[in-house]
Amino acid sequence: MNTTIENLLNNQIKYEAQASMQYLAMASWADAKGYNGVADFFYSQSEEERVHMTKLVKFVNERSGNVIIPALDVPKASYDGLNELFEQFLKSEMFVTEQINHVIYECLQHKDYNVHNFMQWYVTEQLEEEAMARTLLDKLNIIGNDKSGHYLFDRDINAIAAAQENE
Ligand code: OFO
């Protein structure tokens, strides 16, 4: 495997792992605050990111590349409220999308169509996750600081997420 591509895939392993830990920290924050629906949502997002990371680890190994399991930054653990939490969620997804686009660009430069093809799954996944983050943040922006709105958001978030996934 081309070294540039191998390095980029190892970076991507780190970004997915970082997202997984970040979402776990978000879940834990929400859990502690009594937002059980939001906590469930982020526990499950955290699991998904772990799957994304493992898929990359397996792929690099299959291609006889050298996998580096990375050390991670300590994730942000406290938030002003749900709005900040979901702003960070969207920001994190947009960052990952940017990195994936960069991998795709480099695959084309290096004519690595195999990795390019593999990465298409991530492109689709990012589209869905960004759309989800935007939908949820839009709803929170409508709700503003209304406490009963936050209560309903927490109660309904997993239904909203499921409906969005089935769209
Ligand atoms: Fe890994 O899917 Fe989002 O970040």
PDB file of C-alpha atoms in Angstrom, residues 18-163:
ATOM      1  CA  GLN A  18     -11.622  10.031  18.696  1.00  0.00           C
ATOM      2  CA  ALA A  19     -15.243  10.501  17.583  1.00  0.00           C
ATOM      3  CA  SER A  20     -16.199   7.299  19.405  1.00  0.00           C
ATOM      4  CA  MET A  21     -14.629   8.516  22.666  1.00  0.00           C
ATOM      5  CA  GLN A  22     -16.050  12.025  22.205  1.00  0.00           C
ATOM      6  CA  TYR A  23     -19.564  10.641  21.794  1.00  0.00           C
ATOM      7  CA  LEU A  24     -19.060   8.406  24.812  1.00  0.00           C
ATOM      8  CA  ALA A  25     -18.143  11.500  26.852  1.00  0.00           C
ATOM      9  CA  MET A  26     -21.244  13.251  25.463  1.00  0.00           C
ATOM     10  CA  ALA A  27     -23.411  10.259  26.399  1.00  0.00           C
ATOM     11  CA  SER A  28     -21.979  10.260  29.885  1.00  0.00           C
ATOM     12  CA  TRP A  29     -22.578  14.021  30.293  1.00  0.00           C
ATOM     13  CA  ALA A  30     -26.199  13.618  29.151  1.00  0.00           C
ATOM     14  CA  ASP A  31     -26.673  10.570  31.396  1.00  0.00           C
ATOM     15  CA  ALA A  32     -25.439  12.493  34.433  1.00  0.00           C
ATOM     16  CA  LYS A  33     -27.763  15.423  33.610  1.00  0.00           C
ATOM     17  CA  GLY A  34     -30.793  13.139  33.349  1.00  0.00           C
ATOM     18  CA  TYR A  35     -31.186  13.401  29.561  1.00  0.00           C
ATOM     19  CA  ASN A  36     -31.664   9.668  29.109  1.00  0.00           C
ATOM     20  CA  GLY A  37     -32.797   9.818  25.487  1.00  0.00           C
ATOM     21  CA  VAL A  38     -29.823  11.960  24.481  1.00  0.00           C
ATOM     22  CA  ALA A  39     -27.522   9.645  26.445  1.00  0.00           C
ATOM     23  CA  ASP A  40     -28.849   6.580  24.557  1.00  0.00           C
ATOM     24  CA  PHE A  41     -28.417   8.410  21.268  1.00  0.00           C
ATOM     25  CA  PHE A  42     -24.757   9.189  21.964  1.00  0.00           C
ATOM     26  CA  TYR A  43     -23.988   5.753  23.452  1.00  0.00           C
ATOM     27  CA  SER A  44     -25.154   4.308  20.182  1.00  0.00           C
ATOM     28  CA  GLN A  45     -23.268   6.908  18.067  1.00  0.00           C
ATOM     29  CA  SER A  46     -20.159   6.020  20.048  1.00  0.00           C
ATOM     30  CA  GLU A  47     -20.616   2.322  19.194  1.00  0.00           C
ATOM     31  CA  GLU A  48     -21.111   3.197  15.518  1.00  0.00           C
ATOM     32  CA  GLU A  49     -17.871   5.176  15.388  1.00  0.00           C
ATOM     33  CA  ARG A  50     -16.074   2.246  16.984  1.00  0.00           C
ATOM     34  CA  VAL A  51     -17.394   0.030  14.187  1.00  0.00           C
ATOM     35  CA  HIS A  52     -16.148   2.572  11.619  1.00  0.00           C
ATOM     36  CA  MET A  53     -12.721   2.485  13.249  1.00  0.00           C
ATOM     37  CA  THR A  54     -12.553  -1.326  13.351  1.00  0.00           C
ATOM     38  CA  LYS A  55     -13.641  -1.581   9.708  1.00  0.00           C
ATOM     39  CA  LEU A  56     -10.608   0.549   8.776  1.00  0.00           C
ATOM     40  CA  VAL A  57      -8.254  -1.480  11.010  1.00  0.00           C
ATOM     41  CA  LYS A  58      -9.382  -4.696   9.311  1.00  0.00           C
ATOM     42  CA  PHE A  59      -9.135  -3.193   5.837  1.00  0.00           C
ATOM     43  CA  VAL A  60      -5.567  -1.917   6.327  1.00  0.00           C
ATOM     44  CA  ASN A  61      -4.547  -5.335   7.682  1.00  0.00           C
ATOM     45  CA  GLU A  62      -6.185  -7.102   4.733  1.00  0.00           C
ATOM     46  CA  ARG A  63      -4.136  -4.916   2.410  1.00  0.00           C
ATOM     47  CA  SER A  64      -0.984  -5.852   4.403  1.00  0.00           C
ATOM     48  CA  GLY A  65      -0.589  -2.296   5.618  1.00  0.00           C
ATOM     49  CA  ASN A  66       0.789  -1.344   8.994  1.00  0.00           C
ATOM     50  CA  VAL A  67      -1.983  -0.415  11.450  1.00  0.00           C
ATOM     51  CA  ILE A  68      -1.217   2.030  14.234  1.00  0.00           C
ATOM     52  CA  ILE A  69      -3.673   1.997  17.132  1.00  0.00           C
ATOM     53  CA  PRO A  70      -3.461   5.597  18.295  1.00  0.00           C
ATOM     54  CA  ALA A  71      -3.285   7.387  21.623  1.00  0.00           C
ATOM     55  CA  LEU A  72      -6.246   9.757  21.888  1.00  0.00           C
ATOM     56  CA  ASP A  73      -6.843  13.268  23.204  1.00  0.00           C
ATOM     57  CA  VAL A  74      -9.004  13.526  26.323  1.00  0.00           C
ATOM     58  CA  PRO A  75     -12.523  14.282  25.041  1.00  0.00           C
ATOM     59  CA  LYS A  76     -14.430  17.401  26.080  1.00  0.00           C
ATOM     60  CA  ALA A  77     -16.467  16.339  29.102  1.00  0.00           C
ATOM     61  CA  SER A  78     -18.725  19.231  29.999  1.00  0.00           C
ATOM     62  CA  TYR A  79     -21.208  21.325  28.048  1.00  0.00           C
ATOM     63  CA  ASP A  80     -23.304  24.434  28.709  1.00  0.00           C
ATOM     64  CA  GLY A  81     -26.393  22.573  27.561  1.00  0.00           C
ATOM     65  CA  LEU A  82     -27.972  20.573  24.747  1.00  0.00           C
ATOM     66  CA  ASN A  83     -27.348  23.290  22.163  1.00  0.00           C
ATOM     67  CA  GLU A  84     -23.599  23.262  22.717  1.00  0.00           C
ATOM     68  CA  LEU A  85     -23.609  19.465  22.803  1.00  0.00           C
ATOM     69  CA  PHE A  86     -25.224  19.224  19.374  1.00  0.00           C
ATOM     70  CA  GLU A  87     -23.143  22.059  17.917  1.00  0.00           C
ATOM     71  CA  GLN A  88     -20.077  20.000  18.847  1.00  0.00           C
ATOM     72  CA  PHE A  89     -21.652  16.895  17.338  1.00  0.00           C
ATOM     73  CA  LEU A  90     -22.165  18.653  14.002  1.00  0.00           C
ATOM     74  CA  LYS A  91     -18.668  20.151  14.148  1.00  0.00           C
ATOM     75  CA  SER A  92     -17.147  16.730  14.791  1.00  0.00           C
ATOM     76  CA  GLU A  93     -19.037  15.144  11.877  1.00  0.00           C
ATOM     77  CA  MET A  94     -18.057  17.992   9.532  1.00  0.00           C
ATOM     78  CA  PHE A  95     -14.415  17.523  10.508  1.00  0.00           C
ATOM     79  CA  VAL A  96     -14.569  13.787   9.782  1.00  0.00           C
ATOM     80  CA  THR A  97     -16.249  14.433   6.413  1.00  0.00           C
ATOM     81  CA  GLU A  98     -13.465  16.824   5.469  1.00  0.00           C
ATOM     82  CA  GLN A  99     -10.838  14.209   6.329  1.00  0.00           C
ATOM     83  CA  ILE A 100     -12.636  11.533   4.325  1.00  0.00           C
ATOM     84  CA  ASN A 101     -12.822  13.849   1.325  1.00  0.00           C
ATOM     85  CA  HIS A 102      -9.094  14.358   1.662  1.00  0.00           C
ATOM     86  CA  VAL A 103      -8.450  10.591   1.653  1.00  0.00           C
ATOM     87  CA  ILE A 104     -10.621  10.268  -1.471  1.00  0.00           C
ATOM     88  CA  TYR A 105      -8.699  13.084  -3.174  1.00  0.00           C
ATOM     89  CA  GLU A 106      -5.350  11.441  -2.387  1.00  0.00           C
ATOM     90  CA  CYS A 107      -6.610   8.043  -3.592  1.00  0.00           C
ATOM     91  CA  LEU A 108      -7.321   9.592  -6.966  1.00  0.00           C
ATOM     92  CA  GLN A 109      -3.906  11.317  -7.039  1.00  0.00           C
ATOM     93  CA  HIS A 110      -2.214   7.968  -6.300  1.00  0.00           C
ATOM     94  CA  LYS A 111      -4.576   5.972  -8.515  1.00  0.00           C
ATOM     95  CA  ASP A 112      -5.526   3.718  -5.586  1.00  0.00           C
ATOM     96  CA  TYR A 113      -8.999   2.781  -6.799  1.00  0.00           C
ATOM     97  CA  ASN A 114      -9.308  -0.059  -4.324  1.00  0.00           C
ATOM     98  CA  VAL A 115      -9.103   2.266  -1.289  1.00  0.00           C
ATOM     99  CA  HIS A 116     -11.183   4.831  -3.194  1.00  0.00           C
ATOM    100  CA  ASN A 117     -13.904   2.226  -3.582  1.00  0.00           C
ATOM    101  CA  PHE A 118     -13.675   1.165   0.074  1.00  0.00           C
ATOM    102  CA  MET A 119     -13.991   4.783   1.220  1.00  0.00           C
ATOM    103  CA  GLN A 120     -17.296   5.295  -0.611  1.00  0.00           C
ATOM    104  CA  TRP A 121     -19.068   3.574   2.291  1.00  0.00           C
ATOM    105  CA  TYR A 122     -17.712   6.302   4.574  1.00  0.00           C
ATOM    106  CA  VAL A 123     -18.858   9.045   2.201  1.00  0.00           C
ATOM    107  CA  THR A 124     -22.445   7.758   2.387  1.00  0.00           C
ATOM    108  CA  GLU A 125     -22.242   7.306   6.137  1.00  0.00           C
ATOM    109  CA  GLN A 126     -20.986  10.871   6.635  1.00  0.00           C
ATOM    110  CA  LEU A 127     -23.771  12.292   4.484  1.00  0.00           C
ATOM    111  CA  GLU A 128     -26.321  10.581   6.723  1.00  0.00           C
ATOM    112  CA  GLU A 129     -24.629  11.553   9.981  1.00  0.00           C
ATOM    113  CA  GLU A 130     -24.199  15.193   9.008  1.00  0.00           C
ATOM    114  CA  ALA A 131     -27.850  15.356   7.961  1.00  0.00           C
ATOM    115  CA  MET A 132     -28.841  13.835  11.304  1.00  0.00           C
ATOM    116  CA  ALA A 133     -26.695  16.295  13.291  1.00  0.00           C
ATOM    117  CA  ARG A 134     -28.147  19.228  11.305  1.00  0.00           C
ATOM    118  CA  THR A 135     -31.758  18.074  11.818  1.00  0.00           C
ATOM    119  CA  LEU A 136     -31.268  17.715  15.569  1.00  0.00           C
ATOM    120  CA  LEU A 137     -29.474  21.049  15.903  1.00  0.00           C
ATOM    121  CA  ASP A 138     -32.212  22.784  13.869  1.00  0.00           C
ATOM    122  CA  LYS A 139     -34.807  21.419  16.285  1.00  0.00           C
ATOM    123  CA  LEU A 140     -32.811  22.647  19.281  1.00  0.00           C
ATOM    124  CA  ASN A 141     -32.471  26.078  17.703  1.00  0.00           C
ATOM    125  CA  ILE A 142     -36.254  26.236  17.396  1.00  0.00           C
ATOM    126  CA  ILE A 143     -36.634  25.155  21.028  1.00  0.00           C
ATOM    127  CA  GLY A 144     -34.088  27.709  22.307  1.00  0.00           C
ATOM    128  CA  ASN A 145     -33.911  27.761  26.109  1.00  0.00           C
ATOM    129  CA  ASP A 146     -37.366  26.343  26.708  1.00  0.00           C
ATOM    130  CA  LYS A 147     -37.043  23.638  29.402  1.00  0.00           C
ATOM    131  CA  SER A 148     -40.184  21.744  28.434  1.00  0.00           C
ATOM    132  CA  GLY A 149     -38.936  21.780  24.829  1.00  0.00           C
ATOM    133  CA  HIS A 150     -35.707  20.136  26.015  1.00  0.00           C
ATOM    134  CA  TYR A 151     -37.740  17.573  27.928  1.00  0.00           C
ATOM    135  CA  LEU A 152     -39.665  16.658  24.765  1.00  0.00           C
ATOM    136  CA  PHE A 153     -36.489  16.669  22.654  1.00  0.00           C
ATOM    137  CA  ASP A 154     -34.903  14.198  25.068  1.00  0.00           C
ATOM    138  CA  ARG A 155     -38.025  12.035  25.053  1.00  0.00           C
ATOM    139  CA  ASP A 156     -38.274  12.007  21.235  1.00  0.00           C
ATOM    140  CA  ILE A 157     -34.659  12.091  20.022  1.00  0.00           C
ATOM    141  CA  ASN A 158     -34.340   8.382  19.318  1.00  0.00           C
ATOM    142  CA  ALA A 159     -37.619   8.345  17.385  1.00  0.00           C
ATOM    143  CA  ILE A 160     -36.444  11.387  15.365  1.00  0.00           C
ATOM    144  CA  ALA A 161     -33.121   9.665  14.679  1.00  0.00           C
ATOM    145  CA  ALA A 162     -34.809   6.407  13.623  1.00  0.00           C
ATOM    146  CA  ALA A 163     -37.218   8.262  11.313  1.00  0.00           C
TER     147      ALA A 163
END
